[in-house]
Coordinates of C-alpha atoms and ligand atoms in Angstrom, one line a residue:
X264 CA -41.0 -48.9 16.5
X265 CA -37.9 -46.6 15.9
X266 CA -34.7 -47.7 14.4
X267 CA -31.9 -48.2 16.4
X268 CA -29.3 -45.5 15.5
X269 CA -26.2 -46.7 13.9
X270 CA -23.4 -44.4 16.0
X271 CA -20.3 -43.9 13.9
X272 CA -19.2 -40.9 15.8
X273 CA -18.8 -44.2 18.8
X274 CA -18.1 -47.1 16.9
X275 CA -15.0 -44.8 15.1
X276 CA -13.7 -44.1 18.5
X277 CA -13.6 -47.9 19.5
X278 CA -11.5 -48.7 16.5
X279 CA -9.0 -45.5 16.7
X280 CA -8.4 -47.0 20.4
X281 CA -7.9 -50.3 19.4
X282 CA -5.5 -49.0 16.9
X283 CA -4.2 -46.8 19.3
X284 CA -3.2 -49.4 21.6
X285 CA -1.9 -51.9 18.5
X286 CA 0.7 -48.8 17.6
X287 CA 1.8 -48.7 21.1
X288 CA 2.3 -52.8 21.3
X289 CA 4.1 -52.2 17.6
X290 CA 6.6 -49.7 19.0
X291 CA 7.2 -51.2 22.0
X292 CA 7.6 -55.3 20.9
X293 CA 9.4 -53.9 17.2
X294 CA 10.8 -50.6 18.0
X295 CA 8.5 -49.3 14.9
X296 CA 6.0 -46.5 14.1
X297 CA 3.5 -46.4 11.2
X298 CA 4.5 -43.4 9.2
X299 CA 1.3 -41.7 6.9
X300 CA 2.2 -38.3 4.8
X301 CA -0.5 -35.8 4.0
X302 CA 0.4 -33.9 0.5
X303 CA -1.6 -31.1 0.7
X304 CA -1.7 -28.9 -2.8
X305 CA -2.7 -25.5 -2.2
X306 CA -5.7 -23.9 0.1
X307 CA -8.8 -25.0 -0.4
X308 CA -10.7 -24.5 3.1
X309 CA -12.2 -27.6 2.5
X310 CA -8.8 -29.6 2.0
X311 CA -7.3 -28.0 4.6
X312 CA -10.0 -28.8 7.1
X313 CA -9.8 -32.7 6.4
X314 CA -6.5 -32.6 6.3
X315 CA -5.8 -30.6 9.9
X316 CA -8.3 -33.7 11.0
X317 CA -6.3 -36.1 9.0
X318 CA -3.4 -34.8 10.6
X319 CA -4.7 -34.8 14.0
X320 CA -6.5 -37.8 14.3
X321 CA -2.8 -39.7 13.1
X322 CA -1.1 -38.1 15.5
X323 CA -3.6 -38.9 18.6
X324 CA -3.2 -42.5 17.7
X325 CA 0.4 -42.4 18.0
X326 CA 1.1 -42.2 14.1
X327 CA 4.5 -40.8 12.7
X328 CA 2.5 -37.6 10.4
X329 CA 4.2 -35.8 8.0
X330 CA 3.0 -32.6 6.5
X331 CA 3.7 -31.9 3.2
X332 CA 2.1 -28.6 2.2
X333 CA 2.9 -27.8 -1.3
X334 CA 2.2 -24.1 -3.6
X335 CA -1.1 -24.3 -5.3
X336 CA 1.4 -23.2 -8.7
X337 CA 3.4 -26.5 -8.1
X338 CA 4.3 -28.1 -11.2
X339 CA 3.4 -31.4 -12.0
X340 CA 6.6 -33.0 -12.4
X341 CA 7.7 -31.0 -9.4
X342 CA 4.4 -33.6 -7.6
X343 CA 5.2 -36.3 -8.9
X344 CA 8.9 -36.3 -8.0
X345 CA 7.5 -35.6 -4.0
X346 CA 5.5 -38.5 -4.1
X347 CA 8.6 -40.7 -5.4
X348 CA 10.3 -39.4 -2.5
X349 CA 8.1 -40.7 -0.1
X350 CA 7.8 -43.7 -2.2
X351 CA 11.0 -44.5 -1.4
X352 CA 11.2 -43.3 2.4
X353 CA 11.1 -46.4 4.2
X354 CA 9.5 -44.6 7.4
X355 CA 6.4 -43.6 5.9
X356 CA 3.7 -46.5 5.2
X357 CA 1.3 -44.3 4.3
X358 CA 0.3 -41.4 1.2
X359 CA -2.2 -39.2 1.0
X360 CA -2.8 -36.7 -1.4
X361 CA -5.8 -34.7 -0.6
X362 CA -8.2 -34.5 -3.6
X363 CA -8.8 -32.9 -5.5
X364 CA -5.6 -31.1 -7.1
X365 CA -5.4 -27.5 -8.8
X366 CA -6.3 -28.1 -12.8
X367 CA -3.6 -27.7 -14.5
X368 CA -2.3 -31.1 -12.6
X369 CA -3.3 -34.4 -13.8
X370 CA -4.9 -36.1 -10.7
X371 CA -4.7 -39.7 -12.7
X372 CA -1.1 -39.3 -13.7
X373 CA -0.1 -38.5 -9.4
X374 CA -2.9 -41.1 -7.6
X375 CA -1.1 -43.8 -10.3
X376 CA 2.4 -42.8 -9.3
X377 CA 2.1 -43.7 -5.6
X378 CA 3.3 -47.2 -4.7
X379 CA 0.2 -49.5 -4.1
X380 CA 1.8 -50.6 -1.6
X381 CA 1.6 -47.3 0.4
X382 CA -1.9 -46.1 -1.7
X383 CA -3.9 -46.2 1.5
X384 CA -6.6 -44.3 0.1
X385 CA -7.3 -47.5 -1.6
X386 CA -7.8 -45.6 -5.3
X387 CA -5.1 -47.1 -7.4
X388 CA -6.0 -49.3 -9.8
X389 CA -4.4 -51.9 -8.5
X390 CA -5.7 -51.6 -5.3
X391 CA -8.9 -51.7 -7.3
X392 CA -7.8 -54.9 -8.8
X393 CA -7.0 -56.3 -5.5
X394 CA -10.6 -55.5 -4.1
X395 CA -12.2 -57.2 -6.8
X396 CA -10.1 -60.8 -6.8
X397 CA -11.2 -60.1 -2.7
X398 CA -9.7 -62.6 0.2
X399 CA -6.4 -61.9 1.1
X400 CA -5.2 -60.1 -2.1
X401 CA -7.3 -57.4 -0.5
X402 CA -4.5 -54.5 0.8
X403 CA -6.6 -51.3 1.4
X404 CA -10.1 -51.5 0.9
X405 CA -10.8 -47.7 -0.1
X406 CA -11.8 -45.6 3.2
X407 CA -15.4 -45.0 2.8
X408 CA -16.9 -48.1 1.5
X409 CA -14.4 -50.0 4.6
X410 CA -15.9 -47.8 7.1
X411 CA -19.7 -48.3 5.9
X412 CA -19.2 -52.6 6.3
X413 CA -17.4 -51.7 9.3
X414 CA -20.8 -50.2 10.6
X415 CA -22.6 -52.7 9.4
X416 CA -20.5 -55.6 10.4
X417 CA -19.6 -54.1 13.8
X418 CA -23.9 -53.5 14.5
X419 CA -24.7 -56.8 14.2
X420 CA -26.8 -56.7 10.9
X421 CA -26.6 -60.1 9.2
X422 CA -24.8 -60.2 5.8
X423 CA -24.8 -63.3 4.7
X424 CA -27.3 -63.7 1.6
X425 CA -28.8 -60.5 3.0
X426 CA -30.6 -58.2 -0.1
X427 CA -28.1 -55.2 -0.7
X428 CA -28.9 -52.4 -2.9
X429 CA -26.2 -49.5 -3.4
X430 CA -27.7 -46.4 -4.4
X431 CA -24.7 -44.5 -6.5
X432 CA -21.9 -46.3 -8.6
X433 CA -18.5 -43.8 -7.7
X434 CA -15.1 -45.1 -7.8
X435 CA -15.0 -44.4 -4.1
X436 CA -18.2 -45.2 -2.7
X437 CA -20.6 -47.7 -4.6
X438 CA -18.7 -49.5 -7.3
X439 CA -16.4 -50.4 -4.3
X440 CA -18.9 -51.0 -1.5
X441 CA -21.0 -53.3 -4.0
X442 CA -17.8 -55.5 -4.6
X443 CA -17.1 -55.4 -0.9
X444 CA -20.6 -57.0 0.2
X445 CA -20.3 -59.5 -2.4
X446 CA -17.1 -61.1 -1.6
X447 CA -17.4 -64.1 -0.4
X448 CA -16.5 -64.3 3.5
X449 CA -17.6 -62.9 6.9
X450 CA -19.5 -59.6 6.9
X451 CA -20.1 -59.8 3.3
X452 CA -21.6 -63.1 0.9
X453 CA -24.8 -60.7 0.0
X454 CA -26.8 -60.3 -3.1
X455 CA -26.4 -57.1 -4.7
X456 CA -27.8 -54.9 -6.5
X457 CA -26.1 -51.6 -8.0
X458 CA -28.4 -48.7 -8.8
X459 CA -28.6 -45.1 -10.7
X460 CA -29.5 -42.9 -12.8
X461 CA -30.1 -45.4 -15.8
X462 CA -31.9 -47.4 -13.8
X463 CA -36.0 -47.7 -14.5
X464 CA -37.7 -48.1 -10.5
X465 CA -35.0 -46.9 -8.1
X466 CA -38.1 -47.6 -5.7
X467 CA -39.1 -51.0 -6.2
X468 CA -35.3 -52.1 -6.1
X469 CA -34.7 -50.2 -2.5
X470 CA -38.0 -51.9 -1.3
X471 CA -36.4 -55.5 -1.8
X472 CA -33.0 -54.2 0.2
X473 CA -32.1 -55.6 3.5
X474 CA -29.7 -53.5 3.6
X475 CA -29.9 -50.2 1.6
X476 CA -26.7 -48.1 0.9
X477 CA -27.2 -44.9 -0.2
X478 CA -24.5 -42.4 -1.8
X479 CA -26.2 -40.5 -4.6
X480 CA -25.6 -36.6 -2.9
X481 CA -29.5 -35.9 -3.2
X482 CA -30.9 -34.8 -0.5
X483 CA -33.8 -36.9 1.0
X484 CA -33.7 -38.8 -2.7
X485 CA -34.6 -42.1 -0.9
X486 CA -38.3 -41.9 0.7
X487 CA -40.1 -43.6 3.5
X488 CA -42.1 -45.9 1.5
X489 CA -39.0 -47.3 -0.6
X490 CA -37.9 -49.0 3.1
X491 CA -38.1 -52.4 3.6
X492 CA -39.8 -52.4 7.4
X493 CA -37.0 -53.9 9.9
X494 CA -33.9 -53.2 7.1
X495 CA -30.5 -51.2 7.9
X496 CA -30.2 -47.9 6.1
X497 CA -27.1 -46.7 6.0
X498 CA -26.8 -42.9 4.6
X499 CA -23.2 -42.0 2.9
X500 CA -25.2 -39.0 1.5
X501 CA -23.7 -35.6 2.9
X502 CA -25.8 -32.5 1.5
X503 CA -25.3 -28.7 2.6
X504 CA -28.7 -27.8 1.9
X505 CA -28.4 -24.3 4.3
X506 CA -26.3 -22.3 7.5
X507 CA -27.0 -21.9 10.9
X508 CA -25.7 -20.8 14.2
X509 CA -23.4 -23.1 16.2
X510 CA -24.9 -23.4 19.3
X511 CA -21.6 -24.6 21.1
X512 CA -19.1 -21.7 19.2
X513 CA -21.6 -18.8 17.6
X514 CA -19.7 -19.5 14.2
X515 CA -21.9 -19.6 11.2
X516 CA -21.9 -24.0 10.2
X517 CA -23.6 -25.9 7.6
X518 CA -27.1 -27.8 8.0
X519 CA -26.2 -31.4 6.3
X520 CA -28.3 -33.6 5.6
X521 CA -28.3 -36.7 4.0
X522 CA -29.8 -38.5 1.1
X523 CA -32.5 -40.0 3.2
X524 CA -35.3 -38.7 5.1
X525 CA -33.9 -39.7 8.4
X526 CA -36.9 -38.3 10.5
X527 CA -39.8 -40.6 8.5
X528 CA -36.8 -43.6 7.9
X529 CA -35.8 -44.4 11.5
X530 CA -40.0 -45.3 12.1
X531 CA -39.5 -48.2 9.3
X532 CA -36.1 -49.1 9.7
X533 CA -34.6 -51.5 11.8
X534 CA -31.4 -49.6 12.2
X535 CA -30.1 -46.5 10.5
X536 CA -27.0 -43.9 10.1
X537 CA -27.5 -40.3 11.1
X538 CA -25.7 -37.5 8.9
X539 CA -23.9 -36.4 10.4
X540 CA -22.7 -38.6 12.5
X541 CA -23.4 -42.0 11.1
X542 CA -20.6 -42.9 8.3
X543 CA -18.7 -39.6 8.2
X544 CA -16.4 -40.6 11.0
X545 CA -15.6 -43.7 9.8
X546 CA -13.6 -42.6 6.8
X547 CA -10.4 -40.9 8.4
X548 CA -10.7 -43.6 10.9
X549 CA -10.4 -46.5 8.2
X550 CA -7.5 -44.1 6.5
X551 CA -5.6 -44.6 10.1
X552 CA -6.8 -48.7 10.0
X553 CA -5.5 -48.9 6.6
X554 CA -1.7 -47.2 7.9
X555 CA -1.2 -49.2 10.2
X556 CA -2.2 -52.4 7.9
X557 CA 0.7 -51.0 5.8
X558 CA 2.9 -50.7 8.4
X559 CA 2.5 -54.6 9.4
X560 CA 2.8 -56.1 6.1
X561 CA 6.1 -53.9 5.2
X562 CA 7.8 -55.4 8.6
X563 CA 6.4 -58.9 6.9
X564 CA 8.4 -57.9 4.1
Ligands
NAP159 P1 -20.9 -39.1 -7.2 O1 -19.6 -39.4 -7.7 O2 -21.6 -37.8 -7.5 O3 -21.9 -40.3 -7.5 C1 -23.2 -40.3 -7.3 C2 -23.9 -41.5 -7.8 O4 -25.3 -41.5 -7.5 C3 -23.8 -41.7 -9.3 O5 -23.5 -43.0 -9.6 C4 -25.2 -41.3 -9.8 O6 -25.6 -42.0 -10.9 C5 -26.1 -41.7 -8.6 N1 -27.2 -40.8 -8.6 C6 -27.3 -39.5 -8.5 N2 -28.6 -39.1 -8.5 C7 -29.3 -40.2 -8.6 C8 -30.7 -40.4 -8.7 N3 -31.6 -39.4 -8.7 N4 -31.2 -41.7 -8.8 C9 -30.3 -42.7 -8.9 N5 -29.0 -42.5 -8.8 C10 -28.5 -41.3 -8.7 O7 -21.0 -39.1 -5.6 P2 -20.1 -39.9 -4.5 O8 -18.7 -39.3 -4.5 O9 -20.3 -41.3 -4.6 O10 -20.8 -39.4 -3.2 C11 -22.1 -39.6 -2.9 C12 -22.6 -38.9 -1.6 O11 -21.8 -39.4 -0.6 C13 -22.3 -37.4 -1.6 O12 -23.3 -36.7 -0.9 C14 -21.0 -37.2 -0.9 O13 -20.8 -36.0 -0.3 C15 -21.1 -38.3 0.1 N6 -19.8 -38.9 0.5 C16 -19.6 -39.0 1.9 C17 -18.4 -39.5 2.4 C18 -18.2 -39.5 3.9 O14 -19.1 -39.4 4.6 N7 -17.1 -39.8 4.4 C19 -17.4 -39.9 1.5 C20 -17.7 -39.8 0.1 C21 -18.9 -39.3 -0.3 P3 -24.9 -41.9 -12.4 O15 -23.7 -42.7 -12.3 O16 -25.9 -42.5 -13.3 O17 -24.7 -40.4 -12.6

């Protein structure tokens, strides 16, 4: 029997309406907006594409979005003194820098001088730190890893002592993921094992996964037979492995695909993410999720 596909393209709009409609309670009930700021450094096509979505996307869900669009010769000092600014504005919850930054800047020195308390990127350390002790110390789980449990939470798959093996140890995808599904709590209290390139049979460790996260950036690494039948696959893997033809807009697009082969997967898996399509979506939208959780705990105080 085929999988069932796990939508994130859907399951991202449900939440940016729910947020949506919280912003529009929050403005009306405590005359306040959340605030997020994009720090763009230069042009890079690709930075400028996620951030125009970035940008959009906080703005369709009723978002206060400033653009800061910086020279690619900025100095670092000149950086760092922009985020303190926004640091201290009081009407922005929110800071993104897009990654990466031009060399001669030292991305560690600026992610480190935003206030944690506005980092909703989730990638200072103590953010980090905060995801680890788990519960409520948890402020702003990073985007990716929140918007993979939120598929898998949100489709019904059963967490609790489930097998999960992460395929990939990043700082932004599978160290944090892994600590995620451990935590004990709802949507998480799994077993978990952490895999890569050290490790001796990637293949007999996916085989025991209930559910199997992958996020190595190799396309099709994870075969057929390393599925456990009935198991939820979920593919963070996004590969350009070629170009074609838009069909909807002539323009010359890339063929992505992920780091499992989706086609032969779907027939052994119980439920699985597309690329694209699957967790894609759900990273800007936990970026907006995670804003407006900054907004609310500032008006706590
Ligand atoms: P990364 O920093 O390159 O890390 C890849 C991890 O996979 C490393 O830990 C590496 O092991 C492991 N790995 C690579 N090849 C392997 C192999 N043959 N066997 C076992 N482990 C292997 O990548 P990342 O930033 O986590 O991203 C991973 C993928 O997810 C990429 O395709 C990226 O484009 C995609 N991604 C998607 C989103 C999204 O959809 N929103 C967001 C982030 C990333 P070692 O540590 O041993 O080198």
């Amino acid at each position: 029997m085929s999988a069932s596909i796990i939508d994130g393209s859907a399951v991202s709009k449900t939440i940016l309406a729910e947020i949506k409609a919280e912003v529009a309670e929050l403005g009306a009930k405590k005359g306040v907006i959340p605030g997020l700021v994009t720090i763009l450094v230069g042009a890079n096509p690709a930075s400028i594409s996620y951030v125009t979505l970035k940008i959009k996307t906080a703005l369709d869900v009723g978002f206060k979005e400033v653009q800061e669009n910086l020279p690619a010769d900025i100095s670092e000092a000149d950086l760092l003194a922009t985020v303190d600014r926004f640091n201290k504005d009081p009407s922005i919850h929110g800071i993104l820098v897009q990654l990466p930054l031009p060399k001669h800047i030292d991305e560690k020195k600026v992610i480190y001088a935003i206030d944690p308390d506005k980092d909703v990127d989730g990638f200072h350390p103590v953010n980090i730190g905060r995801l680890l002790l788990g519960g409520d110390e948890v402020r702003f789980p990073p985007c990716t890893p929140a918007g993979i449990r939120e598929l898998i939470v949100r489709s019904g798959v059963k967490t609790d002592g489930a097998e999960v093996v992460v395929v990939g140890r990043s700082n932004i995808v599978g160290k944090p993921i892994a600590n995620m599904m451990l935590q004990k709590g709802y949507g998480a209290n799994s077993t978990v094992t952490i895999v890569h390139t050290g490790t001796k049979d990637l293949a007999s460790h996916c085989r025991r996964a209930d559910i199997l996260i992958v996020a190595a950036g190799v396309p099709g690494l994870v075969k057929p037979e390393w599925i456990k039948p009935g198991s939820c696959v979920i593919d963070v893997g996004v590969n350009r492995v070629g170009e074609k033809i838009s069909e909807k807009t002539g323009k010359t697009i890339a063929i992505l695909r992920g780091d499992v082969d989706f086609d032969a997967a779907k027939e052994i898996a119980g439920s699985i993410t597309p690329v694209p399509g699957g967790v894609g979506p759900m990273t800007i939208t936990m970026l907006m999720k995670n804003t407006l959780a900054s907004c609310k705990a500032h008006l706590k105080g």
